[in-house]
Short mmCIF file of C-alpha atoms in Angstrom, two decimals:
data_model
loop_
_atom_site.label_atom_id
_atom_site.label_comp_id
_atom_site.label_asym_id
_atom_site.label_seq_id
_atom_site.Cartn_x
_atom_site.Cartn_y
_atom_site.Cartn_z
CA LEU A 1 84.39 102.17 132.66
CA ASP A 2 82.95 103.22 136.02
CA GLU A 3 81.35 106.23 134.36
CA ILE A 4 79.73 104.00 131.72
CA ALA A 5 78.49 101.64 134.45
CA ARG A 6 77.01 104.56 136.39
CA ALA A 7 75.10 105.75 133.33
CA GLU A 8 74.09 102.19 132.38
CA PRO A 9 74.08 99.82 135.35
CA GLY A 10 73.64 96.84 133.02
CA PHE A 11 76.96 97.48 131.22
CA ASP A 12 79.14 94.36 131.28
CA VAL A 13 82.75 94.55 130.06
CA GLN A 14 82.85 90.90 128.93
CA VAL A 15 79.59 91.24 127.00
CA PHE A 16 80.92 94.44 125.41
CA LEU A 17 84.17 92.70 124.36
CA GLU A 18 82.30 89.73 122.90
CA GLY A 19 80.16 92.18 120.89
CA ALA A 20 83.28 94.10 119.81
CA LYS A 21 84.92 90.87 118.59
CA ALA A 22 81.79 89.92 116.65
CA ALA A 23 81.63 93.43 115.13
CA TYR A 24 85.33 93.30 114.24
CA GLU A 25 84.88 90.07 112.32
CA MET A 26 81.67 91.28 110.63
CA ILE A 27 83.23 94.59 109.57
CA VAL A 28 86.48 93.10 108.25
CA THR A 29 84.52 90.45 106.31
CA ALA A 30 81.96 92.94 104.96
CA PHE A 31 84.77 95.27 103.86
CA ALA A 32 86.52 92.46 102.00
CA GLN A 33 83.23 91.53 100.30
CA GLY A 34 82.37 95.16 99.52
CA ASP A 35 79.11 94.73 101.46
CA ARG A 36 78.17 98.38 101.92
CA LYS A 37 74.76 97.58 103.44
CA ALA A 38 76.31 95.60 106.30
CA LEU A 39 78.94 98.29 106.87
CA LYS A 40 76.51 101.22 106.91
CA ASN A 41 74.86 100.15 110.19
CA LEU A 42 78.12 99.35 111.96
CA LEU A 43 80.22 102.40 111.10
CA SER A 44 80.05 106.11 111.81
CA ARG A 45 79.60 108.25 108.71
CA ASP A 46 83.29 109.27 108.59
CA VAL A 47 84.56 105.70 108.90
CA TYR A 48 81.98 104.48 106.39
CA ASP A 49 83.07 107.14 103.89
CA GLY A 50 86.70 105.98 104.19
CA PHE A 51 85.75 102.32 103.75
CA GLU A 52 83.52 103.24 100.79
CA ARG A 53 86.38 105.08 99.05
CA ALA A 54 88.64 102.05 99.46
CA ILE A 55 85.95 99.69 98.12
CA VAL A 56 85.32 101.95 95.10
CA GLU A 57 89.08 102.09 94.36
CA ARG A 58 89.36 98.32 94.60
CA GLU A 59 86.34 97.85 92.31
CA ARG A 60 87.71 100.43 89.86
CA ARG A 61 90.89 98.36 89.58
CA GLY A 62 88.81 95.20 89.09
CA GLU A 63 90.25 93.65 92.25
CA LYS A 64 88.61 91.27 94.70
CA ALA A 65 89.63 90.91 98.34
CA GLU A 66 89.50 87.60 100.18
CA THR A 67 89.66 87.48 103.96
CA THR A 68 89.35 84.41 106.16
CA PHE A 69 89.38 84.70 109.93
CA VAL A 70 91.53 82.10 111.62
CA SER A 71 91.14 83.50 115.13
CA ILE A 72 90.81 86.56 117.29
CA ASP A 73 93.48 85.83 119.86
CA LYS A 74 92.96 88.84 122.08
CA ALA A 75 90.69 91.84 122.50
CA ASP A 76 91.68 94.30 125.22
CA ILE A 77 90.20 97.63 126.17
CA VAL A 78 93.04 100.16 125.92
CA GLY A 79 91.10 103.40 126.38
CA VAL A 80 87.77 104.76 127.59
CA GLU A 81 86.41 108.26 127.34
CA VAL A 82 82.98 109.65 128.21
CA ARG A 83 82.13 113.15 127.06
CA ASN A 84 78.62 114.67 126.95
CA ARG A 85 77.07 111.20 127.52
CA VAL A 86 78.92 109.80 124.49
CA ALA A 87 81.11 106.87 125.49
CA GLN A 88 84.11 105.87 123.38
CA VAL A 89 85.82 102.58 124.08
CA THR A 90 89.06 101.71 122.28
CA VAL A 91 89.87 98.03 121.78
CA ARG A 92 93.13 96.48 120.62
CA PHE A 93 92.52 93.32 118.60
CA LEU A 94 95.16 90.67 117.94
CA SER A 95 93.94 88.35 115.22
CA LYS A 96 95.12 85.81 112.71
CA LEU A 97 93.84 86.26 109.15
CA ILE A 98 94.36 84.82 105.71
CA THR A 99 94.05 87.73 103.31
CA ALA A 100 94.69 88.16 99.62
CA THR A 101 93.72 90.58 96.88
CA ARG A 102 93.30 89.32 93.33
CA ASP A 103 93.26 91.31 90.11
CA ALA A 104 90.60 90.94 87.42
CA GLN A 105 92.45 87.91 85.99
CA GLY A 106 92.53 86.18 89.38
CA ASN A 107 96.25 86.75 90.02
CA VAL A 108 97.25 87.51 93.61
CA VAL A 109 98.44 91.14 93.78
CA ASP A 110 98.63 91.48 97.57
CA GLY A 111 98.77 89.07 100.49
CA SER A 112 98.60 85.30 100.15
CA PRO A 113 95.64 82.91 100.01
CA GLU A 114 97.68 80.33 101.97
CA SER A 115 99.54 82.34 104.60
CA VAL A 116 98.19 83.15 108.03
CA VAL A 117 99.25 86.62 109.17
CA ASP A 118 99.14 88.23 112.59
CA VAL A 119 97.13 91.45 112.52
CA THR A 120 96.89 94.12 115.21
CA ASP A 121 94.10 96.67 114.91
CA VAL A 122 93.07 99.39 117.36
CA TRP A 123 89.43 100.33 116.90
CA THR A 124 87.27 102.83 118.78
CA PHE A 125 83.56 102.18 119.27
CA ALA A 126 81.08 104.81 120.47
CA ARG A 127 77.48 105.21 121.54
CA THR A 128 75.37 107.70 123.41
CA LEU A 129 74.72 106.41 126.92
CA GLY A 130 71.15 106.16 128.17
CA THR A 131 69.59 105.72 124.72
CA ARG A 132 67.44 102.80 123.67
CA ASP A 133 69.77 101.80 120.86
CA PRO A 134 72.19 99.27 122.41
CA ASN A 135 74.49 99.21 119.38
CA TRP A 136 77.97 100.67 119.34
CA GLN A 137 79.37 102.13 116.11
CA LEU A 138 82.94 102.01 114.89
CA VAL A 139 84.18 105.62 114.92
CA ALA A 140 87.94 105.23 114.40
CA THR A 141 90.44 102.63 113.18
CA GLU A 142 94.20 102.41 113.21
CA ALA A 143 96.72 99.69 112.64
CA GLY A 144 98.35 98.86 115.93
CA GLN A 145 101.73 97.55 116.95
#
């Protein structure tokens, strides 16, 4: 984080984490809704391509995903790397979600529309330091423990 702060004296960890939490919620919601336009600006090309494949598969099966955020209980930075002025910050999110997938007839085929589940995700955000664009992009995702 010191290296990021040296390159960008205005960098604030709390502001970054608030932005990461907002992005997390936007991305999870946009993915559930199949909102490719919203996803395109928030994801690296590789991550977008993976999300797009999953959306296409879901649509091909005639399924609809429903996701409701209950809370983001924790967001912690678990890794930082700066290489060639590209900063990568990895955040571990602990959230509570209600998530269900329905088939074309409206039957629940995965999850539950009533149950709150604890979800742990580890996401890596990146941006080139010193550029005018203040936005970070999601460059990697993994389910955490």
